[in-house]
Amino acid sequence: MYGTYLRLDVTVHDGWRAVVRAASRKLNRQALRDPNRRAARKAFYRQMLDYHRQAQEIVATWRL
């Protein structure tokens, strides 16, 4: 899944909305509209946000 995060084409300085928008573009229409896949969509978005948060922490650590 980390490879998917890297293909979102977001920078570390982008906000969470940009990450969610880019992640939603990676899903096909059927997955976006199916109410039975809502939990899977939310888990996907959360994982992408976790990777983004980790990347931001790494940058903040080395910014000194």
PDB file of C-alpha atoms in Angstrom:
ATOM      1  CA  MET A   1       0.000   0.000   0.000  1.00  0.00           C
ATOM      2  CA  TYR A   2       2.923   2.357   0.514  1.00  0.00           C
ATOM      3  CA  GLY A   3       3.539   2.198  -3.223  1.00  0.00           C
ATOM      4  CA  THR A   4       0.017   3.482  -3.782  1.00  0.00           C
ATOM      5  CA  TYR A   5       0.713   6.410  -1.460  1.00  0.00           C
ATOM      6  CA  LEU A   6       3.830   7.256  -3.467  1.00  0.00           C
ATOM      7  CA  ARG A   7       1.755   7.277  -6.668  1.00  0.00           C
ATOM      8  CA  LEU A   8      -0.734   9.806  -5.255  1.00  0.00           C
ATOM      9  CA  ASP A   9       1.560  12.635  -6.398  1.00  0.00           C
ATOM     10  CA  VAL A  10       1.128  14.659  -3.229  1.00  0.00           C
ATOM     11  CA  THR A  11       3.877  16.511  -1.443  1.00  0.00           C
ATOM     12  CA  VAL A  12       4.622  16.304   2.243  1.00  0.00           C
ATOM     13  CA  HIS A  13       3.370  19.866   2.629  1.00  0.00           C
ATOM     14  CA  ASP A  14      -0.107  19.082   1.249  1.00  0.00           C
ATOM     15  CA  GLY A  15      -2.984  18.858   3.667  1.00  0.00           C
ATOM     16  CA  TRP A  16      -5.155  15.872   4.468  1.00  0.00           C
ATOM     17  CA  ARG A  17      -7.834  16.928   1.997  1.00  0.00           C
ATOM     18  CA  ALA A  18      -5.394  16.777  -0.902  1.00  0.00           C
ATOM     19  CA  VAL A  19      -4.401  13.269   0.149  1.00  0.00           C
ATOM     20  CA  VAL A  20      -8.007  12.076   0.351  1.00  0.00           C
ATOM     21  CA  ARG A  21      -8.856  13.656  -3.004  1.00  0.00           C
ATOM     22  CA  ALA A  22      -5.855  12.053  -4.682  1.00  0.00           C
ATOM     23  CA  ALA A  23      -6.660   8.688  -3.081  1.00  0.00           C
ATOM     24  CA  SER A  24     -10.267   8.855  -4.245  1.00  0.00           C
ATOM     25  CA  ARG A  25      -9.020   9.371  -7.803  1.00  0.00           C
ATOM     26  CA  LYS A  26      -7.192   6.037  -7.541  1.00  0.00           C
ATOM     27  CA  LEU A  27     -10.437   4.155  -6.844  1.00  0.00           C
ATOM     28  CA  ASN A  28     -12.716   3.068  -9.664  1.00  0.00           C
ATOM     29  CA  ARG A  29     -16.280   4.364  -9.864  1.00  0.00           C
ATOM     30  CA  GLN A  30     -17.854   1.126  -8.730  1.00  0.00           C
ATOM     31  CA  ALA A  31     -15.771   1.119  -5.558  1.00  0.00           C
ATOM     32  CA  LEU A  32     -16.656   4.756  -4.879  1.00  0.00           C
ATOM     33  CA  ARG A  33     -20.397   4.261  -5.185  1.00  0.00           C
ATOM     34  CA  ASP A  34     -20.903   0.851  -3.604  1.00  0.00           C
ATOM     35  CA  PRO A  35     -22.280   1.267  -0.062  1.00  0.00           C
ATOM     36  CA  ASN A  36     -21.051  -2.222   0.851  1.00  0.00           C
ATOM     37  CA  ARG A  37     -17.453  -1.102   0.293  1.00  0.00           C
ATOM     38  CA  ARG A  38     -17.673   1.933   2.551  1.00  0.00           C
ATOM     39  CA  ALA A  39     -15.635   0.353   5.334  1.00  0.00           C
ATOM     40  CA  ALA A  40     -12.926  -0.675   2.868  1.00  0.00           C
ATOM     41  CA  ARG A  41     -12.831   2.865   1.407  1.00  0.00           C
ATOM     42  CA  LYS A  42     -12.472   4.400   4.845  1.00  0.00           C
ATOM     43  CA  ALA A  43      -9.684   1.974   5.734  1.00  0.00           C
ATOM     44  CA  PHE A  44      -7.904   2.839   2.468  1.00  0.00           C
ATOM     45  CA  TYR A  45      -8.162   6.576   3.133  1.00  0.00           C
ATOM     46  CA  ARG A  46      -6.953   6.139   6.715  1.00  0.00           C
ATOM     47  CA  GLN A  47      -3.954   4.143   5.594  1.00  0.00           C
ATOM     48  CA  MET A  48      -3.028   6.783   3.017  1.00  0.00           C
ATOM     49  CA  LEU A  49      -3.350   9.467   5.701  1.00  0.00           C
ATOM     50  CA  ASP A  50      -1.166   7.432   8.064  1.00  0.00           C
ATOM     51  CA  TYR A  51       1.561   7.191   5.419  1.00  0.00           C
ATOM     52  CA  HIS A  52       1.237  10.931   4.823  1.00  0.00           C
ATOM     53  CA  ARG A  53       1.498  11.684   8.530  1.00  0.00           C
ATOM     54  CA  GLN A  54       4.621   9.502   8.789  1.00  0.00           C
ATOM     55  CA  ALA A  55       6.213  11.325   5.866  1.00  0.00           C
ATOM     56  CA  GLN A  56       5.453  14.665   7.512  1.00  0.00           C
ATOM     57  CA  GLU A  57       7.047  13.489  10.763  1.00  0.00           C
ATOM     58  CA  ILE A  58      10.205  12.449   8.924  1.00  0.00           C
ATOM     59  CA  VAL A  59      10.469  15.856   7.268  1.00  0.00           C
ATOM     60  CA  ALA A  60       9.873  17.617  10.567  1.00  0.00           C
ATOM     61  CA  THR A  61      12.642  15.562  12.172  1.00  0.00           C
ATOM     62  CA  TRP A  62      15.207  16.475   9.515  1.00  0.00           C
ATOM     63  CA  ARG A  63      14.134  20.113   9.196  1.00  0.00           C
ATOM     64  CA  LEU A  64      16.281  21.199  12.110  1.00  0.00           C
TER      65      LEU A  64
END
